[in-house]
Each structure stands twice: as structure tokens, then as C-alpha cells.
PDB file of C-alpha atoms in Angstrom:
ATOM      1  CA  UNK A  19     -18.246  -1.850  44.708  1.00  0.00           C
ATOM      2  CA  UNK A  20     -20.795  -3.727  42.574  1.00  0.00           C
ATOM      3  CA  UNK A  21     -19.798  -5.568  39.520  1.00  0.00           C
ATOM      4  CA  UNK A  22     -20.731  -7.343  36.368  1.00  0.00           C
ATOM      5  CA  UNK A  23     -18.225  -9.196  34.207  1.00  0.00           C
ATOM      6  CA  UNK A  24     -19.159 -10.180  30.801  1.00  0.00           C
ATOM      7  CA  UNK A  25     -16.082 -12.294  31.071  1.00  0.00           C
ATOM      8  CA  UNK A  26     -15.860 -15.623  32.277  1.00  0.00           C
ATOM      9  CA  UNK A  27     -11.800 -15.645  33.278  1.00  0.00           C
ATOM     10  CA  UNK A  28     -12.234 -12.099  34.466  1.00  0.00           C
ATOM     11  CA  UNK A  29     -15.432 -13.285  36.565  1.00  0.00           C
ATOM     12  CA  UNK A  30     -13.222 -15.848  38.000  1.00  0.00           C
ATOM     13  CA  UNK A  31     -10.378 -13.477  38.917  1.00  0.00           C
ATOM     14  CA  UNK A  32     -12.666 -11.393  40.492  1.00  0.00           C
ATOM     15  CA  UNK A  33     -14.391 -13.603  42.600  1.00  0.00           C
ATOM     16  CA  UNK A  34     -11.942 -15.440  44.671  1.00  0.00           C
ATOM     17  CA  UNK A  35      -9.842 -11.620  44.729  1.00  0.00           C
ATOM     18  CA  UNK A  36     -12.745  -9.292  46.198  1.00  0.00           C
ATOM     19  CA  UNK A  37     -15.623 -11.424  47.506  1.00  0.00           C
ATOM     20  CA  UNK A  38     -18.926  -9.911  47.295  1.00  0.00           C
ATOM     21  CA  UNK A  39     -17.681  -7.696  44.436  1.00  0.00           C
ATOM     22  CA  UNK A  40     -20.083  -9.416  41.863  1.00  0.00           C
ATOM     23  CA  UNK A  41     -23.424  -8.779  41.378  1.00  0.00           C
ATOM     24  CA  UNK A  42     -23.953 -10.267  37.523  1.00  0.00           C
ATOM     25  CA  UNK A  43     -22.125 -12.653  35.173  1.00  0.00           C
ATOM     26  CA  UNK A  44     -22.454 -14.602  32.479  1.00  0.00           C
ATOM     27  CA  UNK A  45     -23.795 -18.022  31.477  1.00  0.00           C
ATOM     28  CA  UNK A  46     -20.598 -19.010  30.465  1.00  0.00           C
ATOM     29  CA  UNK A  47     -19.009 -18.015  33.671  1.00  0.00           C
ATOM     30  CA  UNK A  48     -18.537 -21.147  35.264  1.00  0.00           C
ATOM     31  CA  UNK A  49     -16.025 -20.386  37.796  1.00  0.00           C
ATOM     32  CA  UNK A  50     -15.857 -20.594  40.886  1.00  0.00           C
ATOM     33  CA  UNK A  51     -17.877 -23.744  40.942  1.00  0.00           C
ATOM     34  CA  UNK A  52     -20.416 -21.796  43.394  1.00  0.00           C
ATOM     35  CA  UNK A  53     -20.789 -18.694  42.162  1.00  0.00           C
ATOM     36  CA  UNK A  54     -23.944 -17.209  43.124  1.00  0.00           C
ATOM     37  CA  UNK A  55     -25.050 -14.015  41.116  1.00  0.00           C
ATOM     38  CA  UNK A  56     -27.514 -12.615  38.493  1.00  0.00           C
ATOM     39  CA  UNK A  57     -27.294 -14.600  34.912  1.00  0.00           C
ATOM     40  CA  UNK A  58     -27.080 -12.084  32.167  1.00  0.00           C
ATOM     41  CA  UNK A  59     -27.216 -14.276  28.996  1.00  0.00           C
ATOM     42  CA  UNK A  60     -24.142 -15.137  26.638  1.00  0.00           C
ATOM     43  CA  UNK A  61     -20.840 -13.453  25.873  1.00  0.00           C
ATOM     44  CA  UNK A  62     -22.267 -11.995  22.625  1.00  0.00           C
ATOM     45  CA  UNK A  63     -26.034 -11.317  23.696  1.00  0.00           C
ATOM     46  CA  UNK A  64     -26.009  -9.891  27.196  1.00  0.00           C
ATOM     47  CA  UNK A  65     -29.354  -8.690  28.830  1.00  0.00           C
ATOM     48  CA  UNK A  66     -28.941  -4.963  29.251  1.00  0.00           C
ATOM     49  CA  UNK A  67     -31.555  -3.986  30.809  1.00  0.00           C
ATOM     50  CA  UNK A  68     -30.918  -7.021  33.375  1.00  0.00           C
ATOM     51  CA  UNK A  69     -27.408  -5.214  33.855  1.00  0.00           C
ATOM     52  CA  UNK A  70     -28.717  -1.667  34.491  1.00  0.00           C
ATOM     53  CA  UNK A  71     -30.963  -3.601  36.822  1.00  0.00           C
ATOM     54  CA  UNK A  72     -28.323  -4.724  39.158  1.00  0.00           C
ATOM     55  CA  UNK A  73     -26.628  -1.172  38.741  1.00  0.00           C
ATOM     56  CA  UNK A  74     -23.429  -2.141  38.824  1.00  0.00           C
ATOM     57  CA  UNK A  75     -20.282   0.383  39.590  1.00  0.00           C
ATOM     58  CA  UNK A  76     -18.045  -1.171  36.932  1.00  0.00           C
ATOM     59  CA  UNK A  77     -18.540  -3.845  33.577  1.00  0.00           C
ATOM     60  CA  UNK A  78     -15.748  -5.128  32.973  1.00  0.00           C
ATOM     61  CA  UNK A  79     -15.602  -6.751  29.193  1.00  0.00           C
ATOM     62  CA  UNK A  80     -12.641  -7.467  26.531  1.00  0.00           C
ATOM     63  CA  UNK A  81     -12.539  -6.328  23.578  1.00  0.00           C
ATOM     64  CA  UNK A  82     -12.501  -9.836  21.543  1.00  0.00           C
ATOM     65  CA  UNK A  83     -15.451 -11.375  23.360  1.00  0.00           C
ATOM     66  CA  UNK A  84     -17.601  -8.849  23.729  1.00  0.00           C
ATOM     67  CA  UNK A  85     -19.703  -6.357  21.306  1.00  0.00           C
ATOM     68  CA  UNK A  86     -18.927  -3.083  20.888  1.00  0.00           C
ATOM     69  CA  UNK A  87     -22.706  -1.924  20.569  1.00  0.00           C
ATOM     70  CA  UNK A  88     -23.459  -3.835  23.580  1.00  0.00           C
ATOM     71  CA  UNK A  89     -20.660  -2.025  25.475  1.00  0.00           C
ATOM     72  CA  UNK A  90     -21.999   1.227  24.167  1.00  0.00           C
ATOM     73  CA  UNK A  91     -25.425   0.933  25.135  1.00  0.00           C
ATOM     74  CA  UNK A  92     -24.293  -0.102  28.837  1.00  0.00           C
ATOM     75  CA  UNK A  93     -22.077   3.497  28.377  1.00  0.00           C
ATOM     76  CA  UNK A  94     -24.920   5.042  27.188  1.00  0.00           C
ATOM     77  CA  UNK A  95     -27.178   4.308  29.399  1.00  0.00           C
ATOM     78  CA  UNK A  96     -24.678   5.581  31.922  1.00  0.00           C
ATOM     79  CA  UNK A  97     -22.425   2.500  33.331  1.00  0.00           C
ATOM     80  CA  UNK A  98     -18.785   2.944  33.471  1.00  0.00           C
ATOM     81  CA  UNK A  99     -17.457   0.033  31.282  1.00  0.00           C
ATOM     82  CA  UNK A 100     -13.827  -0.923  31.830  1.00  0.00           C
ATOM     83  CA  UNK A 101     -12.014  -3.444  28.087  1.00  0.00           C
ATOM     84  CA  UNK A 102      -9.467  -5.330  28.233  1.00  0.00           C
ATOM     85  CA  UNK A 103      -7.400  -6.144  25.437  1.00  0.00           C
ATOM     86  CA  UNK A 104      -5.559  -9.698  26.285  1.00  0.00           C
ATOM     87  CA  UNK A 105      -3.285 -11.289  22.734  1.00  0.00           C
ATOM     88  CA  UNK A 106      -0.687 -12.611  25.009  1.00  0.00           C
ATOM     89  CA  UNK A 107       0.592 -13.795  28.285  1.00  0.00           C
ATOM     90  CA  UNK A 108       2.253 -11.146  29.532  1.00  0.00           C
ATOM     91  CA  UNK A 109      -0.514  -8.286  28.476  1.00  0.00           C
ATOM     92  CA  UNK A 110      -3.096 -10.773  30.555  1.00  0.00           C
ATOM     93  CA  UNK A 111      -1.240 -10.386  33.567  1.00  0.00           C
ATOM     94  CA  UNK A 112      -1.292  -6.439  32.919  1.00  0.00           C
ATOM     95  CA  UNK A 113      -4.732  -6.341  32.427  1.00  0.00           C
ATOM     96  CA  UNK A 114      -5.386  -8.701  35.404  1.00  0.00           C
ATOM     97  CA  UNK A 115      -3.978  -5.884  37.644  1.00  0.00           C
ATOM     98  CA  UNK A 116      -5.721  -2.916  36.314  1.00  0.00           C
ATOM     99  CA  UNK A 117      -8.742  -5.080  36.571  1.00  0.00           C
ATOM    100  CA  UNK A 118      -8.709  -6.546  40.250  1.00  0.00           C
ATOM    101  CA  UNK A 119      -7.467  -2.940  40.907  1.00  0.00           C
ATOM    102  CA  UNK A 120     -10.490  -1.349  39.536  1.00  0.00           C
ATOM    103  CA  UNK A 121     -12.716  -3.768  41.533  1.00  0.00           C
ATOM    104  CA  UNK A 122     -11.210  -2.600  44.930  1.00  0.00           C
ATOM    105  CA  UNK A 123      -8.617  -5.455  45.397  1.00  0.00           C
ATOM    106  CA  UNK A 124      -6.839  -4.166  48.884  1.00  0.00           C
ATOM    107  CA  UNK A 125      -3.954  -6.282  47.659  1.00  0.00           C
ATOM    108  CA  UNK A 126      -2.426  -8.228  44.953  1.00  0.00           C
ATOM    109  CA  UNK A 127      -3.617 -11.373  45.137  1.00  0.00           C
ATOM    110  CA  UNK A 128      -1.191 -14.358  46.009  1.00  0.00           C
ATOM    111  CA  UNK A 129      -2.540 -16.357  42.834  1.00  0.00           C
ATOM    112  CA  UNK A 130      -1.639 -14.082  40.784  1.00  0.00           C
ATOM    113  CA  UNK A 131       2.122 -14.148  42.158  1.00  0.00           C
ATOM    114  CA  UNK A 132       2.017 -17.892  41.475  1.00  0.00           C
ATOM    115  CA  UNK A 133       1.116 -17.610  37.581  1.00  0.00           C
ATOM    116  CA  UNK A 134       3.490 -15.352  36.989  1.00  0.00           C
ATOM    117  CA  UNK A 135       6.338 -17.423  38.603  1.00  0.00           C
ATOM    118  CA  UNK A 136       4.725 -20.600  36.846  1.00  0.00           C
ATOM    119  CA  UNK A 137       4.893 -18.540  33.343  1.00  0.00           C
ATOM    120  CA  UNK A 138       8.981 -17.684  34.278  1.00  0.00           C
ATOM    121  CA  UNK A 139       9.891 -21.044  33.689  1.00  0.00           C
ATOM    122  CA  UNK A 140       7.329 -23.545  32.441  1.00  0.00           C
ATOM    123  CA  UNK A 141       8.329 -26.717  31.766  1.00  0.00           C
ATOM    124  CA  UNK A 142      10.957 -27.263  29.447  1.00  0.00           C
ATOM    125  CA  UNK A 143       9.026 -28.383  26.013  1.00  0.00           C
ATOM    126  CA  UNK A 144      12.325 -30.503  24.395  1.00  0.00           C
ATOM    127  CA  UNK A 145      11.937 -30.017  20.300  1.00  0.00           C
ATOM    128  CA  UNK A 146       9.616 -27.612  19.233  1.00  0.00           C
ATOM    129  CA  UNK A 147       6.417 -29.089  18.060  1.00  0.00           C
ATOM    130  CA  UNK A 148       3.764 -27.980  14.977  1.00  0.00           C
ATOM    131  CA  UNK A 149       0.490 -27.873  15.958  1.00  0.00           C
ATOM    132  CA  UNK A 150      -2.949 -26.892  14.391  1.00  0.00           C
ATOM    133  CA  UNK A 151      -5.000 -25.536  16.814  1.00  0.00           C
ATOM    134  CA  UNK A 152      -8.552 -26.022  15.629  1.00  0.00           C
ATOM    135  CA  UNK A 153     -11.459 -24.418  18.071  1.00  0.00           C
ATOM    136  CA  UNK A 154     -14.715 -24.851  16.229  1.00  0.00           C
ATOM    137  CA  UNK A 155     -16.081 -27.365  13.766  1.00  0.00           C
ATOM    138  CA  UNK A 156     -19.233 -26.556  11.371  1.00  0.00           C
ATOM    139  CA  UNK A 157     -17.659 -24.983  10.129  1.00  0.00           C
ATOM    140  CA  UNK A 158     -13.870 -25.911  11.044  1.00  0.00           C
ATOM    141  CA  UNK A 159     -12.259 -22.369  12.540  1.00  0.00           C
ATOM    142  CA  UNK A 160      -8.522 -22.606  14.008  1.00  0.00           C
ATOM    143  CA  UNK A 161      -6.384 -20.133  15.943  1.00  0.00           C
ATOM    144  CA  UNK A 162      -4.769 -17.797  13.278  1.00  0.00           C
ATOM    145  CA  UNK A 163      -2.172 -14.899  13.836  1.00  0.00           C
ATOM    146  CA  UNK A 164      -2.121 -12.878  16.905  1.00  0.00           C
ATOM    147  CA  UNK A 165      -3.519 -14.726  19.739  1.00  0.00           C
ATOM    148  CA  UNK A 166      -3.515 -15.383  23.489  1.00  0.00           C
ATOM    149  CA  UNK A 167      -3.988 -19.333  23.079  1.00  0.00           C
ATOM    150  CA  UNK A 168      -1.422 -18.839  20.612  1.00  0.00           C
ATOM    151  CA  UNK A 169       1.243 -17.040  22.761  1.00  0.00           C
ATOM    152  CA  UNK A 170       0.607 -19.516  25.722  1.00  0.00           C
ATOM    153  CA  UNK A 171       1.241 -22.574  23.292  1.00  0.00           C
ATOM    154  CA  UNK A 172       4.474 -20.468  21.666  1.00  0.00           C
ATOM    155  CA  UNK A 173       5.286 -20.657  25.237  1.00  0.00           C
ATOM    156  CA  UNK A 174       5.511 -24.221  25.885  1.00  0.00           C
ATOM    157  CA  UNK A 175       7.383 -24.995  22.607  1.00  0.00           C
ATOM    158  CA  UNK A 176       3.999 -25.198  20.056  1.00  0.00           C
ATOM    159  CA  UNK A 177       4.149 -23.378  16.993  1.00  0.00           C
ATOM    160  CA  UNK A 178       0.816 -23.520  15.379  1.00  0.00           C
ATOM    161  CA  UNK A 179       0.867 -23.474  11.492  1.00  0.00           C
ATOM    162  CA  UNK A 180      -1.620 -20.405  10.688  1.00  0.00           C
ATOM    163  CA  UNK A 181       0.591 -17.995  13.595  1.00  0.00           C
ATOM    164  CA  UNK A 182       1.077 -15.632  10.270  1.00  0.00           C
ATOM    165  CA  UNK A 183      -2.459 -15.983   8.574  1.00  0.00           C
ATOM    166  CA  UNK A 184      -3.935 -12.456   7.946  1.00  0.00           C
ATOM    167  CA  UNK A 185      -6.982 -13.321  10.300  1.00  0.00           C
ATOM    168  CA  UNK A 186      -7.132 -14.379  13.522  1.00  0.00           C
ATOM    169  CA  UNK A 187      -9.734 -17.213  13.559  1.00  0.00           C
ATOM    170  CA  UNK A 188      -9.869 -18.108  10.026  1.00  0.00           C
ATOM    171  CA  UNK A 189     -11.800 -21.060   8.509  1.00  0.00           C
ATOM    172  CA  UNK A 190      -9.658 -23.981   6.964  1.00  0.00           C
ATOM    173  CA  UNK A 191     -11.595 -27.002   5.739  1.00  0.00           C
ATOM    174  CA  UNK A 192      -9.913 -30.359   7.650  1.00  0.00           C
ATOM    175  CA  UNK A 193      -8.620 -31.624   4.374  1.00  0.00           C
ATOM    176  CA  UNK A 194      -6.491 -28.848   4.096  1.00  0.00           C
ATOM    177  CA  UNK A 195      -5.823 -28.534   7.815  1.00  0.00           C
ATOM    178  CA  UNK A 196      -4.472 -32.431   7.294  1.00  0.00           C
ATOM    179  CA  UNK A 197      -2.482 -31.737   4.834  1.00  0.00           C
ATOM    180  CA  UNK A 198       0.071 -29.198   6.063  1.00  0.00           C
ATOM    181  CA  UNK A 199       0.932 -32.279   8.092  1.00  0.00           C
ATOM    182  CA  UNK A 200       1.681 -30.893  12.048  1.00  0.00           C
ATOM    183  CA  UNK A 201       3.148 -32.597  14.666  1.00  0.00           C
ATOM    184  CA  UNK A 202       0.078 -32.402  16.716  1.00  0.00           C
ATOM    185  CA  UNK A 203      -3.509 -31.328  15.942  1.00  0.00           C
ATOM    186  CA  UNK A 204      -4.401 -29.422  19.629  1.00  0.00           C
ATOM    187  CA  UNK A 205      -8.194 -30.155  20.442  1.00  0.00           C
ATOM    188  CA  UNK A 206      -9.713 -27.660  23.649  1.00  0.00           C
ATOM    189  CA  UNK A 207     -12.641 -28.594  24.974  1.00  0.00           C
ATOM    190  CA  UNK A 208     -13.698 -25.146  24.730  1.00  0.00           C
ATOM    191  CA  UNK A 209     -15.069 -22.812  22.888  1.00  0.00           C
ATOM    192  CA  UNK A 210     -16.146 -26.141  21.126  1.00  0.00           C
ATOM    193  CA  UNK A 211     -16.289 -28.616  23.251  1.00  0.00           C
ATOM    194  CA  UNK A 212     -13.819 -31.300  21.404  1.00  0.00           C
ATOM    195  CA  UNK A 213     -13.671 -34.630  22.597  1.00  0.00           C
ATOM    196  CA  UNK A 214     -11.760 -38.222  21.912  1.00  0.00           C
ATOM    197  CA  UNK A 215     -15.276 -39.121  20.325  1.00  0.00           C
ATOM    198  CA  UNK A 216     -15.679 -35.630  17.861  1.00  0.00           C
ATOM    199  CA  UNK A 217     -12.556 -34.501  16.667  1.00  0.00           C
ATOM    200  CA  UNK A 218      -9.665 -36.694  16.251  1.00  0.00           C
ATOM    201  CA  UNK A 219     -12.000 -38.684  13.819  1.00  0.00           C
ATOM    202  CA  UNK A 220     -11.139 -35.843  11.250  1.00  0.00           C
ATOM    203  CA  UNK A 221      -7.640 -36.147  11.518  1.00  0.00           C
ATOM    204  CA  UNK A 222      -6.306 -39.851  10.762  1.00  0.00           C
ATOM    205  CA  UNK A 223      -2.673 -40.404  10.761  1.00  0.00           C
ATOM    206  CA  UNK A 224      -2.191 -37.794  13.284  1.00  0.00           C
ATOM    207  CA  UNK A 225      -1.443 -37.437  16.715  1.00  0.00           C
ATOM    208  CA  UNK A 226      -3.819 -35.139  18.650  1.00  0.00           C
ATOM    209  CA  UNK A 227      -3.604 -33.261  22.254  1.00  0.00           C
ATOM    210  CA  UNK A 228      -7.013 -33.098  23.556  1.00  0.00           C
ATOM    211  CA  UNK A 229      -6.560 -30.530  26.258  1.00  0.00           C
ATOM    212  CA  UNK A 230      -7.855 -28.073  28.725  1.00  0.00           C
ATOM    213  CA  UNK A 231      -9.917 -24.935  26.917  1.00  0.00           C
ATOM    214  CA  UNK A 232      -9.988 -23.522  30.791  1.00  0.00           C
ATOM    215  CA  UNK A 233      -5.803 -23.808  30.892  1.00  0.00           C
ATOM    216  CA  UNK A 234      -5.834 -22.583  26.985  1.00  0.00           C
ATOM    217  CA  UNK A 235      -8.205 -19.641  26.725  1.00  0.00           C
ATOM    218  CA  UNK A 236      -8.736 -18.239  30.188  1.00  0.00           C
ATOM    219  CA  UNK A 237      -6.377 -15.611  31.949  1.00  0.00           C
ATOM    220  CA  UNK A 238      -7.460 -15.647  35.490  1.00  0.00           C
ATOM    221  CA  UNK A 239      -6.682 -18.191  38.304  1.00  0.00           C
ATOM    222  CA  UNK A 240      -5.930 -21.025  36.029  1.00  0.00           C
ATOM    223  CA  UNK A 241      -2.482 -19.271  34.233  1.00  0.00           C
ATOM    224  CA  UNK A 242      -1.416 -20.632  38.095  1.00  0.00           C
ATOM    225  CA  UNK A 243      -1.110 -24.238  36.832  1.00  0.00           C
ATOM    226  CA  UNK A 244      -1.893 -23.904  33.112  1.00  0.00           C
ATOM    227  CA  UNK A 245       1.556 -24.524  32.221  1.00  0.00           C
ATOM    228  CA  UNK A 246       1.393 -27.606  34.190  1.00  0.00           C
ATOM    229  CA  UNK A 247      -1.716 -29.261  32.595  1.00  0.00           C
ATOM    230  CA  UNK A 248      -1.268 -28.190  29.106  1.00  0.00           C
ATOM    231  CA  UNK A 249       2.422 -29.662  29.466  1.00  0.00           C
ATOM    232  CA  UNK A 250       1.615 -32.478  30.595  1.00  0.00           C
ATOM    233  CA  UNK A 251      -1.578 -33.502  27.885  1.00  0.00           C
ATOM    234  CA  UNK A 252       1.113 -31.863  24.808  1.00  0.00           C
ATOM    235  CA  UNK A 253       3.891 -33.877  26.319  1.00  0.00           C
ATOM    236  CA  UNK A 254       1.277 -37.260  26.728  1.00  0.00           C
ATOM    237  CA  UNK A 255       0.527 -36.445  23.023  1.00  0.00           C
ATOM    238  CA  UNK A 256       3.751 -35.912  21.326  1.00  0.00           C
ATOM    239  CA  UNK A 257       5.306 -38.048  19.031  1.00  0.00           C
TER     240      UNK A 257
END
């Protein structure tokens, strides 16, 4: 089985489940720390002709990160192109299976046992907290309505304040983000890379997480201990 993920948490997944299965990834796929394959550009602008290069068995994409003329032309051209759809916690560990199952996994994979006992009973939040989740600046873009960061926040007692916005990323200005006045203003360090020196600057008065985008964003080997390290930096962060 040959494969290229255009995914960096499925790339992940895949790697430490069924070795030598990849033969392309992203730049964005980071993990495992020594993954050795073919680079095919970004998330949005993969090389296709680099992909039918490596002429994979399977592309595996998702449906939110990737673009749908991209996956077409890799169909077109003749490539068997496998989408998942991931908006919450339990649908990533659905689409986990079908994935690693697609790939040849022999057997389900003892990490993924572990995330799904870790999501059974994360740690107990207390009070419920309000959060806005911001992940982009220039302009400012937050998590809106129907999510995967979102559930996995839901899940440790975070409700952020745009859950019921009609999009799903929308763009609030920070003045306006400021003043619906959350609990907690939640700062990944990924896909924008927030840190203690750009971010909490635009929110004075108010107490921000800075936390894991890996443990946020990514459904792979990380849901393992996710709940874990986003507890603790929320909890570290709460009033």
C-alpha cells in the first residue's frame, strides 16, 4: 500500500499505525518528528503532478482542509481519493478507523484505544467557562458554529461565544470580540501561531489560555493526551 495524506493529523495516524505506508505528505505535516517522505506543498496548493509521481494507492484528504478541485484532478487523473469529514470528537474517531483501515492497518492500533478512554472521562472542568476562540489575526477569524476544536473544548467545560454563528470561521474585529466579555480568550498556536508576545496584547482585561493547536485541531495520536494538556493550560488560565 502506498500513500499520500494531504492531512497532517491523518499523516500522523498513519505513520506510527502502518509503517512504510507513506510515500508523500505535506509541508505542514510535522509529525512524527522524523518523517521521511516526498513534500507535496501546502494543505490548499498540493503539487499534483508530484502526487501522481509517487503513484500512490490511496489520498487520503478531509473535506475542510482540502480543495475540492484539487481532489478532483487527483480522481481524474485516476487516484482513488478517500475524505473525511471530522466536526466532532466522536466522528474523528470514526473516521480514524475507516482511515487506518483503508491503509492496511492489521489491527487497531493501541493509541487509538487510549484516546478514546481519555475522551470517556476527561478531567472534570468545575464551572463552565466562556471562551472566544480566535485562530487567525489579519484579519481576526474565530471558531464559529459547528466545529471539531469546538466540540473538544464543549468537552472540557468551554463554551465558546460564536458556537451558534451562521459560519463556521467568521471574522469578528477584536473590539467586538472584547466586548462580549468571555471568561477566557483561547489562543492555539496553530493555524496562527499565537503567542504570549502576539495575541493577548489585543485583549486587556482578560484572561487568556494560550494552548496547544496540535491538542486543539488535530485528530490523530494526540486526542491520547489532548484532554490532559488542554486541561491543564484552561485550568492554569481560569479565573
Amino acid at each position: 500500500m502506498r500513500v499520500v495524506s494531504l492531512v497532517p493529523s491523518l499523516t500522523e495516524a498513519v505513520a506510527v499505525t502502518v509503517p512504510g505506508a507513506l510515500v508523500g505528505a505535506t509541508d505542514w505535516c510535522t509529525h512524527p518528528a522524523a518523517l521521511d517522505v516526498a513534500r507535496i506543498r501546502g494543505t490548499k496548493n498540493p503539487d499534483t503532478d508530484r502526487i501522481l509521481a509517487l503513484a500512490p494507492d490511496l489520498v487520503i484528504a478531509n473535506e475542510e482542509e482540502n480543495r475540492a478541485p484539487d481532489l478532483d484532478a487527483l480522481r481524474s487523473a485516476g487516484l482513488e481519493v478517500l475524505v473525511t469529514e471530522v466536526r466532532t470528537v466522536t466522528q474523528a474517531f470514526r473516521e480514524l478507523e475507516r482511515v487506518l483501515g483503508a491503509c492496511g492497518a492489521p489491527v487497531r492500533p493501541r493509541w487509538l484505544d487510549e484516546a478514546e478512554a481519555a475522551w470517556a472521562a476527561p478531567p472534570e472542568p468545575g464551572t463552565r467557562t466562556t471562551a472566544v476562540v480566535p485562530i487567525w489575526r489579519r484579519p481576526w477569524m474565530v471558531l464559529g458554529r459547528n466545529t471539531f476544536a469546538g466540540d473538544v473544548l464543549a468537552r472540557l467545560g468551554v463554551h465558546h461565544l460564536y458556537a451558534a454563528h451562521p459560519e463556521r470561521y467568521p471574522r469578528v474585529p477584536p473590539d467586538e470580540l472584547r466586548a462580549a466579555d468571555p471568561d477566557l480568550v483561547v489562543l492555539p498556536d496553530e493555524p496562527y501561531r499565537f503567542t504570549a508576545e502576539d495575541g493577548p496584547e489585543a485583549f486587556p482585561g482578560l484572561r487568556c489560555a494560550l494552548v496547544s493547536g496540535r491538542h486543539l485541531t488535530w485528530y490523530g495520536p494526540s486526542l491520547a493526551e489532548a484532554p490532559r494538556v488542554l486541561g491543564e493550560a484552561l485550568r492554569a488560565a481560569r479565573p
